[in-house]
CSV table of C-alpha atoms in Angstrom, one decimal:
chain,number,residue,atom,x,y,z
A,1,UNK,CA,4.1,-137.6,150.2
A,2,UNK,CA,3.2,-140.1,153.2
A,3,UNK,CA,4.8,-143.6,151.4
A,4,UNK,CA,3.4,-145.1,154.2
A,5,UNK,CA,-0.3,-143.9,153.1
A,6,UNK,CA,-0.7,-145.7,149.7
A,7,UNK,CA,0.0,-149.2,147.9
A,8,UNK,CA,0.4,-149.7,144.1
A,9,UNK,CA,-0.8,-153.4,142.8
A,10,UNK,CA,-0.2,-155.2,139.9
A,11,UNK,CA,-1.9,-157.2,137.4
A,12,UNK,CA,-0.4,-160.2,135.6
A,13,UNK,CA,0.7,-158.4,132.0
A,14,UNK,CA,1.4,-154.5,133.4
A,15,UNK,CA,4.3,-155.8,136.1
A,16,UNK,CA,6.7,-154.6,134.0
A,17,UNK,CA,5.6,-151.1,134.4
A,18,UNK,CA,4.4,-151.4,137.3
A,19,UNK,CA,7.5,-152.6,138.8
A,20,UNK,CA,9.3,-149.0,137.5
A,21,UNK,CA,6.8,-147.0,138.5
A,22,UNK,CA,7.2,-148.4,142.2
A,23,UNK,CA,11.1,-147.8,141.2
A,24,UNK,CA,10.7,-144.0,140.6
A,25,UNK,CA,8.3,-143.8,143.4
A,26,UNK,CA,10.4,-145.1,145.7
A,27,UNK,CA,8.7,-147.7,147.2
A,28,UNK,CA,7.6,-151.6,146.9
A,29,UNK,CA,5.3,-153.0,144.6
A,30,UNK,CA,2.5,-154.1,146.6
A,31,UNK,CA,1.7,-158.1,147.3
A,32,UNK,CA,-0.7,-159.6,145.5
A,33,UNK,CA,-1.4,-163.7,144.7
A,34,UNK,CA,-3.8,-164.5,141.8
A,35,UNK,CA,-4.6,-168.2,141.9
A,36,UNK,CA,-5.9,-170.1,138.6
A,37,UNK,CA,-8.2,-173.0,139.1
A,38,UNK,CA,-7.8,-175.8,136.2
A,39,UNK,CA,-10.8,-174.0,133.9
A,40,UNK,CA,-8.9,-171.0,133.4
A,41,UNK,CA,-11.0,-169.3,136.3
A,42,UNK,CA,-9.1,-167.2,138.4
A,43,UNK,CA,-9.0,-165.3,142.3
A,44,UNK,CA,-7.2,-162.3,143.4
A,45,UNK,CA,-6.0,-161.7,147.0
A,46,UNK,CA,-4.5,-159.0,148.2
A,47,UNK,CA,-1.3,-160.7,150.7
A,48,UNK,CA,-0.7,-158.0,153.2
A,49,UNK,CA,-3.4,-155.2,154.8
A,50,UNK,CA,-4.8,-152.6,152.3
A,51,UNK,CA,-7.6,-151.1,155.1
A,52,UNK,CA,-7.4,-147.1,155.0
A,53,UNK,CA,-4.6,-147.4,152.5
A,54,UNK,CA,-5.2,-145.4,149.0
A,55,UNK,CA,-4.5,-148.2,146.4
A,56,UNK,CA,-3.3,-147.4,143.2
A,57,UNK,CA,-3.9,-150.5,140.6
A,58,UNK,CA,-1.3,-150.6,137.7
A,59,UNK,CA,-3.1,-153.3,134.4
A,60,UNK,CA,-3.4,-152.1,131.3
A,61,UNK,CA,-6.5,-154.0,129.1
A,62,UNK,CA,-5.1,-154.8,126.6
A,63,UNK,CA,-5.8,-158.6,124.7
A,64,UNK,CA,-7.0,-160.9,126.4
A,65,UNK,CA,-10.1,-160.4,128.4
A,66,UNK,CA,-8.6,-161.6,131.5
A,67,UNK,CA,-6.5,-158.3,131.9
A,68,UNK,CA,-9.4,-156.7,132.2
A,69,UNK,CA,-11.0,-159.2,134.5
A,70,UNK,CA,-8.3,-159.2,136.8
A,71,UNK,CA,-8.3,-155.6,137.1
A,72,UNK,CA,-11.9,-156.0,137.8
A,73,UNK,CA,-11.4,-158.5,140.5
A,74,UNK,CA,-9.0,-156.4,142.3
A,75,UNK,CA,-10.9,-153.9,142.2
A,76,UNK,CA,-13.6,-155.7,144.6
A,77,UNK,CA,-11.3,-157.2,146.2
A,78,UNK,CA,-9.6,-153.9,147.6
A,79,UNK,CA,-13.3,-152.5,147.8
A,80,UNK,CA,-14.0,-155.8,150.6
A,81,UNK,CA,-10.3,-155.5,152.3
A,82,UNK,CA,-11.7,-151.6,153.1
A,83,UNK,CA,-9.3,-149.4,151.1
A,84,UNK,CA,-9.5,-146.1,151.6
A,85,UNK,CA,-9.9,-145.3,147.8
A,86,UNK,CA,-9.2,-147.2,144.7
A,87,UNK,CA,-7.5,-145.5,142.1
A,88,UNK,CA,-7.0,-147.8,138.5
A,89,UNK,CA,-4.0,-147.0,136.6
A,90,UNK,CA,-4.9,-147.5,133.3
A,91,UNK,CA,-2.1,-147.0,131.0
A,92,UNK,CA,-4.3,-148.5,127.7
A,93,UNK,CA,-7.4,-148.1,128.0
A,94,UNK,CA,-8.9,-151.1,126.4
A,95,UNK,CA,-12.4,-150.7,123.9
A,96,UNK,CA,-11.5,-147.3,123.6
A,97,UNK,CA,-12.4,-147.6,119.7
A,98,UNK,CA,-16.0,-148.1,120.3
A,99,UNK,CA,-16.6,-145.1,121.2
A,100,UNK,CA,-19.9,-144.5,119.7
A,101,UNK,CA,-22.7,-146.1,117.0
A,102,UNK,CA,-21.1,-145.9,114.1
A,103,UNK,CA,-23.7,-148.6,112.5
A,104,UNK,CA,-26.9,-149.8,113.9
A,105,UNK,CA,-27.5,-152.2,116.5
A,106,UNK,CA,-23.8,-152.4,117.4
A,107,UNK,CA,-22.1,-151.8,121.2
A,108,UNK,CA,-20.6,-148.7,122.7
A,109,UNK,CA,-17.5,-150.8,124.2
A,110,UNK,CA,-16.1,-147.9,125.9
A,111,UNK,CA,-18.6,-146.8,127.6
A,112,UNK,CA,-19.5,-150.4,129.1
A,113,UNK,CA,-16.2,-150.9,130.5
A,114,UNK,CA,-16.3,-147.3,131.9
A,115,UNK,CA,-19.3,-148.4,133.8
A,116,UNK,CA,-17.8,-152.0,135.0
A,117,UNK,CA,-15.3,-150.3,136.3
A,118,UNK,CA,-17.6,-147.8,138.3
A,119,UNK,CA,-19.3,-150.7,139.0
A,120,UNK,CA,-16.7,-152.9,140.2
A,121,UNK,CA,-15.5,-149.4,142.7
A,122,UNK,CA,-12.7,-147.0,141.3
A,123,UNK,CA,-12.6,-143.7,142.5
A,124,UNK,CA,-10.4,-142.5,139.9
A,125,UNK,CA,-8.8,-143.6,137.1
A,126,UNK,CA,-5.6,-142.7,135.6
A,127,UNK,CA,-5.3,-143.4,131.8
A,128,UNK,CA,-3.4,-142.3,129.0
A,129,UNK,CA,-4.0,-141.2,125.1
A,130,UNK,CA,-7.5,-142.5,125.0
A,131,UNK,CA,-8.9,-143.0,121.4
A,132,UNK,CA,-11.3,-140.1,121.7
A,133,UNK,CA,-10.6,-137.4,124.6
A,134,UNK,CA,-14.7,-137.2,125.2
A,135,UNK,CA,-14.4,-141.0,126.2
A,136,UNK,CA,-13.9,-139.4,129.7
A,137,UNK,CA,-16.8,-138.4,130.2
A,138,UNK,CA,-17.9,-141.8,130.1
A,139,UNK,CA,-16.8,-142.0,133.9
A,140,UNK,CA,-18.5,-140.9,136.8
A,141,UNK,CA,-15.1,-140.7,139.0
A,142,UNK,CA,-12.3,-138.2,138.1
A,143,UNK,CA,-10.3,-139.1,134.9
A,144,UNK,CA,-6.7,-137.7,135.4
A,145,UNK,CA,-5.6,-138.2,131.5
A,146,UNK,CA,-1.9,-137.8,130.4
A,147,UNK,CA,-0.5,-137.9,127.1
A,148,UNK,CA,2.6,-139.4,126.0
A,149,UNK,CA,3.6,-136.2,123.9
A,150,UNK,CA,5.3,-135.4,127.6
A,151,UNK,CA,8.0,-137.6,126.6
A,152,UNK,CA,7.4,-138.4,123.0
A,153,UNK,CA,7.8,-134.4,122.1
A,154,UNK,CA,11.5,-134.5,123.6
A,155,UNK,CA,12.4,-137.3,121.2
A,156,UNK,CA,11.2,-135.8,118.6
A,157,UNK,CA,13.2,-132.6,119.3
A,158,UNK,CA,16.2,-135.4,119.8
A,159,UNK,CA,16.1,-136.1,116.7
A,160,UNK,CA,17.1,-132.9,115.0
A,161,UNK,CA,15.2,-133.4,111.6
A,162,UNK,CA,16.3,-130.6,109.2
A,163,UNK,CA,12.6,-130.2,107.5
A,164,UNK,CA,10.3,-131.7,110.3
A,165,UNK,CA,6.4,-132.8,109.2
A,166,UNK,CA,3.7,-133.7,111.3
A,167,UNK,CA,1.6,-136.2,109.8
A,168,UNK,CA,-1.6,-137.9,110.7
A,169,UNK,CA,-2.6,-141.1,109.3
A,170,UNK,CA,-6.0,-140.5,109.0
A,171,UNK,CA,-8.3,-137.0,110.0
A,172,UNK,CA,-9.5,-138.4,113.0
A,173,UNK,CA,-5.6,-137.7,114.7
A,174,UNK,CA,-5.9,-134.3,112.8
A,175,UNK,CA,-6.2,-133.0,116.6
A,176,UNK,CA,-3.3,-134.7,117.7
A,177,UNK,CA,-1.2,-133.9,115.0
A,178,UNK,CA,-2.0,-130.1,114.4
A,179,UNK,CA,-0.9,-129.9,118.3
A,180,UNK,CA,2.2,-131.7,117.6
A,181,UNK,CA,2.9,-129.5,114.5
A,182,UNK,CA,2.2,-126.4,116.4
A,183,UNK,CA,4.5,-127.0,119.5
A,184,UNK,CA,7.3,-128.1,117.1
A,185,UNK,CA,6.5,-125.2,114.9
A,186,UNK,CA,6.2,-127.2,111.8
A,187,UNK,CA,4.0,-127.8,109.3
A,188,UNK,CA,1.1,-130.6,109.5
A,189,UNK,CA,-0.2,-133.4,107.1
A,190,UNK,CA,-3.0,-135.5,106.8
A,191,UNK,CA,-3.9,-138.5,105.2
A,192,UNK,CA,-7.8,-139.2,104.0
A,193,UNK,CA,-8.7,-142.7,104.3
A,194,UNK,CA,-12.0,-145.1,104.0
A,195,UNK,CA,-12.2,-148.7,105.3
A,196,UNK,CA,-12.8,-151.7,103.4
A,197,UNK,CA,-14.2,-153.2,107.0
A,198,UNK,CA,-12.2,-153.0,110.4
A,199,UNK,CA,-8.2,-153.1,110.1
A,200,UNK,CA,-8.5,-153.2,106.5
A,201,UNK,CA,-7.5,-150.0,104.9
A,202,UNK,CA,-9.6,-148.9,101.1
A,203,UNK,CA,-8.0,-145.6,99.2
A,204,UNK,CA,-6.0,-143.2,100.9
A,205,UNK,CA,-5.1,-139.5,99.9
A,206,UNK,CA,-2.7,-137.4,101.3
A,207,UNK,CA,-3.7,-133.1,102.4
A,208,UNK,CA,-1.0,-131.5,101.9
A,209,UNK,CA,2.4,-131.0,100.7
A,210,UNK,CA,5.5,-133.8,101.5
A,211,UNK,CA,7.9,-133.4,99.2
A,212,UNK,CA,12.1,-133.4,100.8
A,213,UNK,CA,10.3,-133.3,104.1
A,214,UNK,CA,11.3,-135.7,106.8
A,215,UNK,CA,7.5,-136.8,108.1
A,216,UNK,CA,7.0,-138.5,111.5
A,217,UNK,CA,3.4,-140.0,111.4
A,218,UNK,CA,1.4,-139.5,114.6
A,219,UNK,CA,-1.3,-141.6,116.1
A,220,UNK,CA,-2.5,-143.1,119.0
A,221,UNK,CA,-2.1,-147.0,118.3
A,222,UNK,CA,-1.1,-149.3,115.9
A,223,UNK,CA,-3.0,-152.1,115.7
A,224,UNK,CA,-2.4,-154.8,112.7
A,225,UNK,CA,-0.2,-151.6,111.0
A,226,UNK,CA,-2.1,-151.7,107.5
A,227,UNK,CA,-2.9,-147.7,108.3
A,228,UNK,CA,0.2,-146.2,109.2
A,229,UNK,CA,2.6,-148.4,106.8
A,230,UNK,CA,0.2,-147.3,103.6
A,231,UNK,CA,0.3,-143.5,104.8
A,232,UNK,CA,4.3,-144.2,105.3
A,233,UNK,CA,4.4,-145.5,101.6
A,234,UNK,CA,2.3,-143.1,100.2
A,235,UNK,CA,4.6,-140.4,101.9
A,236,UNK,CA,7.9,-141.4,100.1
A,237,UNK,CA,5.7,-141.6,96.8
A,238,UNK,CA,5.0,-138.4,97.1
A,239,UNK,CA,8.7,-137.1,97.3
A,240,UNK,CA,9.6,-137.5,101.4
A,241,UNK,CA,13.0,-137.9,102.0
A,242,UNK,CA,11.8,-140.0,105.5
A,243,UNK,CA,9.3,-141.4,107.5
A,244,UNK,CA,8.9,-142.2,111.1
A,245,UNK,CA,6.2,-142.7,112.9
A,246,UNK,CA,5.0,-142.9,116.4
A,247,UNK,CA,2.4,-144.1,118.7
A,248,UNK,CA,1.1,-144.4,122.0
A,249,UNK,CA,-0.1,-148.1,122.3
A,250,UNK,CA,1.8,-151.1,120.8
A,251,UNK,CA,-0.8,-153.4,119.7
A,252,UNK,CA,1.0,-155.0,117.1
A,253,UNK,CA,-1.4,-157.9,116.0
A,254,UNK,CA,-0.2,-159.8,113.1
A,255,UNK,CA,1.2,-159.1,110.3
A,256,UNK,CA,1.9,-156.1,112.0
A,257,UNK,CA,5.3,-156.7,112.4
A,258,UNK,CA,5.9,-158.0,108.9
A,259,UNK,CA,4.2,-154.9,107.6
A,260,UNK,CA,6.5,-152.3,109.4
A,261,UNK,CA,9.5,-154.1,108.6
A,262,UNK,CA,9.0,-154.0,104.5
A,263,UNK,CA,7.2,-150.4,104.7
A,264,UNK,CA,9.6,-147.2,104.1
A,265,UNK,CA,9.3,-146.5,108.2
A,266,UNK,CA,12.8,-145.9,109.0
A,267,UNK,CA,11.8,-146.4,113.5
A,268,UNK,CA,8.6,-147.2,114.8
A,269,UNK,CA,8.7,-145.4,118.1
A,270,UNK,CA,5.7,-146.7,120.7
A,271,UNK,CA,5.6,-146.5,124.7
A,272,UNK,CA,6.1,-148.8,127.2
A,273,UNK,CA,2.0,-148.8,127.8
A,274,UNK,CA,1.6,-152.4,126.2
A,275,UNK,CA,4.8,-154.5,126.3
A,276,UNK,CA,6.2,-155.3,123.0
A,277,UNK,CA,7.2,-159.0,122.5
A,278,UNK,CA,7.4,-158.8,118.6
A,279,UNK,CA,11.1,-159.1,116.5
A,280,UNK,CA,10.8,-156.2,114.4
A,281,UNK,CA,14.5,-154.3,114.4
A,282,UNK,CA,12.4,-150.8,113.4
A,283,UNK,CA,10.6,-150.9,116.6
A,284,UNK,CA,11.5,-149.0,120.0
A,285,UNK,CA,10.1,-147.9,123.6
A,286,UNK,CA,10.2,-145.3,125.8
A,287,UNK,CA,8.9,-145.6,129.4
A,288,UNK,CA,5.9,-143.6,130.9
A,289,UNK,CA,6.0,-145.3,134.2
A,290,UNK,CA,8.2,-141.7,135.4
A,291,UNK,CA,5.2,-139.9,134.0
A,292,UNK,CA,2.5,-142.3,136.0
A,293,UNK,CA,4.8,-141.9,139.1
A,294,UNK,CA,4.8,-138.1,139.5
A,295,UNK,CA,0.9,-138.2,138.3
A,296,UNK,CA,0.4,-140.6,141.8
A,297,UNK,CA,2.9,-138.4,143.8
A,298,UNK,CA,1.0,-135.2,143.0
A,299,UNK,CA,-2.5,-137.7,143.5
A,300,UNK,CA,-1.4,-138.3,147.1
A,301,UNK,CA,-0.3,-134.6,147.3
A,302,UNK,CA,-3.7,-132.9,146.0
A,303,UNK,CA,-1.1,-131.1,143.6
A,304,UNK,CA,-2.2,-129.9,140.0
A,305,UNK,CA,-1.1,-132.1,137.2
A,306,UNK,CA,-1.7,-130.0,134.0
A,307,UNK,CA,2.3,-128.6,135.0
A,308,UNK,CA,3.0,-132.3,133.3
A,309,UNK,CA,1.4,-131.4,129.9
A,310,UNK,CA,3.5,-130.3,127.3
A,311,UNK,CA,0.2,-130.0,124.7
């Protein structure tokens, strides 16, 4: 790999990662200057040449809208300063729960950011754990889509459980889980849910047997936490001996943290995709940003990487 060939950028809230991912690359986080005029309106600038360069634009969108707008605007920006290719690095993928009409006259969030974002000029995006695996089809540029079982699997194993469950909070991570369950050859879980409205949780039910089992819960966020600490009580009620749980994006909107810390959970286990600025003791992170940094070596390389994939 040329270092010399390629750039990685920065939004405000995704430094963090962005900064290791340079770190395992080898090579400096690019220069960029956002200026803030006194509405709250904002310009991007890239601060040294990006013409003929392959970019690579590390922001996650996560809460607020102006991730997501900055991402946009350095998008255009690196478009205008003639990169050779833009390539956003998406670690959470924003809106990714609007997926599809699941009641009249309501938005398809997904699918509009996938298209402001083709809009905008990306040539590929690089994402992780979206909410629904079709939402890549929602793109018109290649979609290179890790998972964070490459490093959340080795944890698990780590761990050493004597009788290991796979559990999904609800059937929609039935997928998930069943491949979980079936690489750590163990059985598999599921709790049956309905919603009251959105992050409110009605009855749940679990499929499946618990009892003296050790269950770590699966999913793919946690939001306000109502889900997975309801499926983590119901779990011990039904004879566990423990519950974990783990998930890819660490939301964790109020009372989220509140919630997790009086549930049964013994560790909430999340990646480093959203940065966690909460006080809950249960919680921990594990970085992706070695898993993003081979995915843009091998980019730059035209290598395969489906070798990365555990599941």
């Amino acid at each position: 790999m040329n270092k010399e060939s390629f750039l990685v950028f920065s939004g405000t809230k995704t430094r963090y990662l962005a900064e290791k991912i340079c770190k395992d690359l080898d090579c400096p986080l690019g220069n960029l200057d956002i200026t803030y005029f006194a509405d709250g309106e904002f310009v991007v600038s890239f601060e040294e040449s990006i013409r003929g360069r392959d970019v690579f634009l590390v922001q996650s969108t996560f809460p607020n809208s102006d991730n997501l707008m900055e991402l946009l605007l350095m998008i255009d920006a690196a478009k205008r300063a003639s990169a050779k290719s833009i390539n956003a690095v998406i670690p959470y993928f924003g809106w990714a729960r609007q997926d599809r009409k699941d009641k009249p006259r309501v938005s398809i969030g997904a699918k509009l950011i996938a298209d402001m974002l083709s809009a905008a000029g990306i040539d590929r995006l690089i994402t992780m754990d979206l909410h629904a695996d079709q939402e890549q089809g929602f793109f018109d540029v290649p979609v290179d889509h890790l998972y964070a079982s490459t490093v959340v699997l080795p944890y698990i194993q780590s761990l050493n459980l004597k009788n290991l469950c796979i559990a999904s909070p609800d059937v929609g991570g039935s997928k998930r889980a069943s491949a979980y369950a079936k690489y750590l050859d163990c059985p598999m879980v599921l709790c049956n849910k309905t919603r009251k409205r959105a992050n409110v949780v009605g009855d749940m039910q679990i499929i499946g047997e618990v009892k003296d089992m050790d269950i770590i819960l699966i999913d793919d966020m946690v939001d306000t936490a109502g889900t997975i600490t309801k499926a983590a009580s119901l779990m011990i009620e039904n004879g566990a001996r423990s519950v974990r749980a783990i998930a890819s994006h660490c939301i964790m909107s109020n009372p989220a943290d509140e919630r997790i810390e009086a549930s049964p959970i013994e560790e909430m286990l999340f990646t480093d995709s959203i940065p966690y600025h909460g006080n809950c003791k249960k919680v921990k992170q594990i970085s992706v940003s070695k898993m993003f940094a081979e995915t843009i070596r091998r980019v730059m390389d035209n290598e395969s990487i489906s070798s990365q994939y555990l599941i």
